[in-house]
PDB file of C-alpha atoms in Angstrom:
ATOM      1  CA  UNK A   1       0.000   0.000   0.000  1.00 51.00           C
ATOM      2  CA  UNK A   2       0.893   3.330  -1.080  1.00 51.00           C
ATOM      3  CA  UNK A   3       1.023   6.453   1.916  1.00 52.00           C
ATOM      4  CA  UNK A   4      -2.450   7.255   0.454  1.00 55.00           C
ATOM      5  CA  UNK A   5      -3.758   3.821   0.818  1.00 55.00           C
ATOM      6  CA  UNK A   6      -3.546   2.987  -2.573  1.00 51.00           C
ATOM      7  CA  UNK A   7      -2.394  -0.549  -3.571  1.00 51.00           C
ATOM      8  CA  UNK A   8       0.408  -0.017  -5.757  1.00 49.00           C
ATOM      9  CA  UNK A   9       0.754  -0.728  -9.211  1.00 47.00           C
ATOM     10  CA  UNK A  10       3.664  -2.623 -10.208  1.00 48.00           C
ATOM     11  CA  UNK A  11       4.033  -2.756 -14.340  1.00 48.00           C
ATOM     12  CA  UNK A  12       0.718  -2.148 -15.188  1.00 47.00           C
ATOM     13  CA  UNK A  13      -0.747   1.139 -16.373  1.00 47.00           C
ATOM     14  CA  UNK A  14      -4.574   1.522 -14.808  1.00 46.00           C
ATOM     15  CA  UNK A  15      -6.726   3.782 -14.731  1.00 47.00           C
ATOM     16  CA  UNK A  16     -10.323   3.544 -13.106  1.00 51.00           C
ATOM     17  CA  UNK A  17      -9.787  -0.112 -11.359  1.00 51.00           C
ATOM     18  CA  UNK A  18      -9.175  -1.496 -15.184  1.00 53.00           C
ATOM     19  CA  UNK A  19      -6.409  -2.056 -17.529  1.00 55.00           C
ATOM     20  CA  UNK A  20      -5.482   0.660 -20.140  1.00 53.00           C
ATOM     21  CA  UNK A  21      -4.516  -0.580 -23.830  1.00 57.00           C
ATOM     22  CA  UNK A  22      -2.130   2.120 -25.204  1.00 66.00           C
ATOM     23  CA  UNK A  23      -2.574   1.066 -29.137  1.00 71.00           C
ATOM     24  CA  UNK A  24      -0.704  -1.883 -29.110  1.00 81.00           C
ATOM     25  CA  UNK A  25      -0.118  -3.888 -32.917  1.00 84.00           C
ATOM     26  CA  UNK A  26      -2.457  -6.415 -31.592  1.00 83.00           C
ATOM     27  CA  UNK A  27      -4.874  -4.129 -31.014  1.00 86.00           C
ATOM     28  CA  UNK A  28      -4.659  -2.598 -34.250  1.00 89.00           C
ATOM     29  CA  UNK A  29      -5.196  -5.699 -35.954  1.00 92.00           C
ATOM     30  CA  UNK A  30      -8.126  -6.323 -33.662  1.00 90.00           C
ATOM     31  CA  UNK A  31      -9.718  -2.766 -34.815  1.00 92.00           C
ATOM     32  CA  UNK A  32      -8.792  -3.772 -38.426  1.00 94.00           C
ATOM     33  CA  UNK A  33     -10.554  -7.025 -38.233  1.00 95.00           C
ATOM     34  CA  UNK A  34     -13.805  -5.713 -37.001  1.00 96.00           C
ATOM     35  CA  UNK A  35     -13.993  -3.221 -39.404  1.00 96.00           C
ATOM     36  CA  UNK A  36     -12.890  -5.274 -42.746  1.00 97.00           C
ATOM     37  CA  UNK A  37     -15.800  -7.624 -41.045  1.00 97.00           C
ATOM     38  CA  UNK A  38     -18.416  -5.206 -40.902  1.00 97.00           C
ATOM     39  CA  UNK A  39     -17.946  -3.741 -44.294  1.00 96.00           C
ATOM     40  CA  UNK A  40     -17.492  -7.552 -45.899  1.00 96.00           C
ATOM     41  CA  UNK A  41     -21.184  -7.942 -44.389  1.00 97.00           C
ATOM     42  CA  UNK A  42     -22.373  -4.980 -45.798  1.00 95.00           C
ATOM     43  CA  UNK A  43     -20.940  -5.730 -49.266  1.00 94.00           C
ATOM     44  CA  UNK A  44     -22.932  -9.033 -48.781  1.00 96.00           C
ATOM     45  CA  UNK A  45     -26.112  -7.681 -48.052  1.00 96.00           C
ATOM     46  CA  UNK A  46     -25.912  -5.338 -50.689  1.00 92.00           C
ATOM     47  CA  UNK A  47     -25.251  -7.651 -53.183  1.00 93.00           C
ATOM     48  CA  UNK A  48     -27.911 -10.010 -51.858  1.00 94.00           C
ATOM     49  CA  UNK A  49     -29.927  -6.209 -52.758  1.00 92.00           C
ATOM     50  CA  UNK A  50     -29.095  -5.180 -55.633  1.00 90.00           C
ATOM     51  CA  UNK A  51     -29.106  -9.891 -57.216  1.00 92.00           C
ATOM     52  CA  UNK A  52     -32.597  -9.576 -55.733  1.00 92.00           C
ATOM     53  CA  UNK A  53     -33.644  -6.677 -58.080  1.00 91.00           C
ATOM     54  CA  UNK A  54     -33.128  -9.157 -61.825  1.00 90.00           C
ATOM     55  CA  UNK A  55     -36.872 -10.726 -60.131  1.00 92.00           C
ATOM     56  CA  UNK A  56     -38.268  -7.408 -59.642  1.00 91.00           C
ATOM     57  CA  UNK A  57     -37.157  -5.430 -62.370  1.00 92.00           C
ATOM     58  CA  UNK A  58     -34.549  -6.403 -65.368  1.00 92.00           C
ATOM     59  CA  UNK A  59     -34.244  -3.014 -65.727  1.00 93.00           C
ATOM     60  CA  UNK A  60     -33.693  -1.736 -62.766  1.00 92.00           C
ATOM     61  CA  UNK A  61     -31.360  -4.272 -62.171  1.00 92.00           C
ATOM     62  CA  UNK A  62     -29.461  -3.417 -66.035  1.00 93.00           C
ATOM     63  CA  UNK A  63     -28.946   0.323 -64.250  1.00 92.00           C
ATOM     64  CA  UNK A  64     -27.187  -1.129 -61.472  1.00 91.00           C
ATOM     65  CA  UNK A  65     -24.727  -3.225 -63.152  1.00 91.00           C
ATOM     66  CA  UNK A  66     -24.071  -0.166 -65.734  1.00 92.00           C
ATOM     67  CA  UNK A  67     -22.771   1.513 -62.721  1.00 90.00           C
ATOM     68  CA  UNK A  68     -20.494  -0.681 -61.589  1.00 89.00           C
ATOM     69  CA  UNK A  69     -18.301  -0.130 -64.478  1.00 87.00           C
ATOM     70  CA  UNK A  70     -17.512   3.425 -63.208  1.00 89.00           C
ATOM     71  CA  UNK A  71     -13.498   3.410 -62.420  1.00 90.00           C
ATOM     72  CA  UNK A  72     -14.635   4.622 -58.608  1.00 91.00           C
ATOM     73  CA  UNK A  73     -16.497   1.310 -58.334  1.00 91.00           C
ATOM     74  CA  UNK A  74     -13.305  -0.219 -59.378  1.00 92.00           C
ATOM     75  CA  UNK A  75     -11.310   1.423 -56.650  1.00 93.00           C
ATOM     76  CA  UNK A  76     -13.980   0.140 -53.874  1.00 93.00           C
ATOM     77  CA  UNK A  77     -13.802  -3.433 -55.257  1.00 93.00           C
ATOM     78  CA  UNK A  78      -9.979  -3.410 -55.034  1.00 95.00           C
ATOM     79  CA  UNK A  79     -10.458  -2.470 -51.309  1.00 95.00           C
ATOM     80  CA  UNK A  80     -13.540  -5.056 -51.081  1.00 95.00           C
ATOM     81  CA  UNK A  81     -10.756  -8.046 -51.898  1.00 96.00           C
ATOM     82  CA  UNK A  82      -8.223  -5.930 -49.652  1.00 97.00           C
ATOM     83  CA  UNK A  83     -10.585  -6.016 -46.484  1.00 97.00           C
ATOM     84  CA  UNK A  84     -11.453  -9.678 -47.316  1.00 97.00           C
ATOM     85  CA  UNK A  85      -8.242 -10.933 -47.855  1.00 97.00           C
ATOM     86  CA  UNK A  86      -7.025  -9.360 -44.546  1.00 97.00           C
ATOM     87  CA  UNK A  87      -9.993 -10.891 -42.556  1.00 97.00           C
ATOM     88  CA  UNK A  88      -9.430 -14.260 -44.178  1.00 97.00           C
ATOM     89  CA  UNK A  89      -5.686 -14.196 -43.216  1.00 97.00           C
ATOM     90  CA  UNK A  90      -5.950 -12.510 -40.192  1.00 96.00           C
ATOM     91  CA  UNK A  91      -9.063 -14.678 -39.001  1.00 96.00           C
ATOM     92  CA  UNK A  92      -6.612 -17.999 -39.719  1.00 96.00           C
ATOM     93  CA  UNK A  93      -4.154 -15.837 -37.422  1.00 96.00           C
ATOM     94  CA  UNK A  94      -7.149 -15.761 -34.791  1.00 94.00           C
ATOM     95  CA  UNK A  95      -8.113 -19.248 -34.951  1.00 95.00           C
ATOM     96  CA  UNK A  96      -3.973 -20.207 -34.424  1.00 95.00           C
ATOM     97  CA  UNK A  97      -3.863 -18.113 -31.613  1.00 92.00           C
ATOM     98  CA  UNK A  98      -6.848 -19.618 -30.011  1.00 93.00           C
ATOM     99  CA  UNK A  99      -6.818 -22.958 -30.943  1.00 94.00           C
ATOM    100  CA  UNK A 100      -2.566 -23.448 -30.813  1.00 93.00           C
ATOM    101  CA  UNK A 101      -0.903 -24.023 -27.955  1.00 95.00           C
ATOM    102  CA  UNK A 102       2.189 -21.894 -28.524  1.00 93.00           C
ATOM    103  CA  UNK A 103      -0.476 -19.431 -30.759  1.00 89.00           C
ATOM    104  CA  UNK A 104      -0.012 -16.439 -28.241  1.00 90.00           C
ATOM    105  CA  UNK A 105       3.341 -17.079 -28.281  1.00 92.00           C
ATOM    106  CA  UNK A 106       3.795 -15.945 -31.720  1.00 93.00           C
ATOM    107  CA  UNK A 107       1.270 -13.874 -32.437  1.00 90.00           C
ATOM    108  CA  UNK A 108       3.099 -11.168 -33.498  1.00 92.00           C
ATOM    109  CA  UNK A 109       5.256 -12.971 -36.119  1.00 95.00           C
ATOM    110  CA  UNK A 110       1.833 -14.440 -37.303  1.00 95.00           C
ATOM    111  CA  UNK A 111       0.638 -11.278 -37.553  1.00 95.00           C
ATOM    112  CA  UNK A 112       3.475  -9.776 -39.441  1.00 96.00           C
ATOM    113  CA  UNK A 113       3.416 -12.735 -41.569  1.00 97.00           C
ATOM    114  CA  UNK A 114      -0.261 -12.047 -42.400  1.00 97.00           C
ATOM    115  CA  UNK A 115       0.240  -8.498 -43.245  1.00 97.00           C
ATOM    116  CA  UNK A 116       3.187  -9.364 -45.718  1.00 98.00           C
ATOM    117  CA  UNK A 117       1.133 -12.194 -47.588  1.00 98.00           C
ATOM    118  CA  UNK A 118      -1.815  -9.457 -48.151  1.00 98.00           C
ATOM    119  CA  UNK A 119       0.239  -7.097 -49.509  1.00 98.00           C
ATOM    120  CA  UNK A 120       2.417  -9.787 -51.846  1.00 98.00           C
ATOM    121  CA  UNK A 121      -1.368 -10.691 -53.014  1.00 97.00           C
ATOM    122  CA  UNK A 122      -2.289  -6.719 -53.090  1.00 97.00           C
ATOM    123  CA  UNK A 123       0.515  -5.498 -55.534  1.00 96.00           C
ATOM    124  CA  UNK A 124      -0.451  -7.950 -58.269  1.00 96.00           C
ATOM    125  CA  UNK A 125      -3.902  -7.774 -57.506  1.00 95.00           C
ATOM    126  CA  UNK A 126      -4.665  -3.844 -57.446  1.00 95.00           C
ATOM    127  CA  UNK A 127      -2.755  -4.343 -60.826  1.00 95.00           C
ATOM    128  CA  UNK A 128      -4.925  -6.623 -62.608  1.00 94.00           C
ATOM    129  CA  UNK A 129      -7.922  -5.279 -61.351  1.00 93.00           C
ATOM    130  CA  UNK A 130      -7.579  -1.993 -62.230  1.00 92.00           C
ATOM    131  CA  UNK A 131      -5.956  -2.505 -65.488  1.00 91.00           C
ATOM    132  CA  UNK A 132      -8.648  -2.049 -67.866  1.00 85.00           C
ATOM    133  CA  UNK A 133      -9.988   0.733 -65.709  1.00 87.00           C
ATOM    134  CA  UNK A 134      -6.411   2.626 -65.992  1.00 89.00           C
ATOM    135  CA  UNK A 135      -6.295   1.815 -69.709  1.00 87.00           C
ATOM    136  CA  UNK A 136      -9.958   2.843 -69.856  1.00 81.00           C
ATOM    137  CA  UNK A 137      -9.185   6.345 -68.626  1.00 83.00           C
ATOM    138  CA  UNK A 138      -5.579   7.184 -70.430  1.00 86.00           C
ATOM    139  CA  UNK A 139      -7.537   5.826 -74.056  1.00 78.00           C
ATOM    140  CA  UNK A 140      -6.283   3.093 -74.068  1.00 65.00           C
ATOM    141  CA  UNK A 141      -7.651  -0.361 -76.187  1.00 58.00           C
TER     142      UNK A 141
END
């Protein structure tokens, strides 16, 4: 106990009887999972939408898909395959750490490992899928 009959603190920054996470890689990847999660389900659901609409109306439906050959549609689908490719890799990452016994252990090699396999898949892949967009815009063929 502290003079002020605190308990003291050894190694641990708290604040309010609890723990405090100061931005930490792993929590990073945390956020980053979440959030490539929730916008993976709402890529879903609007595709589930906008399928549903060739029942209702052909037409309808024909406007949609003309829109999705605009080059900023492009640019979100390259970041739709970025934020699933990270929460496939990192969600393997998550299932080794919780299923592994020495998982926490190396959890931040995994991790590191994960971000270095999306971006070897990312170069080539923002490449090829915006290719025809790029050549699209410059005139090309």
């Amino acid at each position: 106990m502290t003079s002020a009959g605190a308990p003291e603190r050894s190694g641990t920054t708290t604040r309010g009887g609890g723990t405090l996470y100061r931005g930490d890689l792993g929590m990073w990847s945390w956020v980053a999972h979440r959030i490539t999660g929730v916008l993976t389900f709402f890529f879903l659901f609007t595709h589930v939408l906008d399928t549903a609409l060739v029942r209702v109306s052909p037409n309808a439906y024909d406007a949609v898909i003309e829109t999705y050959k605009n080059p900023i549609v492009n640019l979100f689908e390259v970041g739709l395959v970025g934020a699933v490719l990270y929460h496939a890799l990192n969600g393997i990452r998550v299932m080794l750490v919780d299923f592994w016994e020495k998982g926490a252990k190396y959890q931040r090699p995994m991790l590191w490992t994960v971000l270095a396999v999306w971006v070897l898949v990312m170069i080539p892949g923002f490449y090829f899928m915006m290719e025809r967009t790029i050549s699209d815009l410059v005139g090309g063929q």
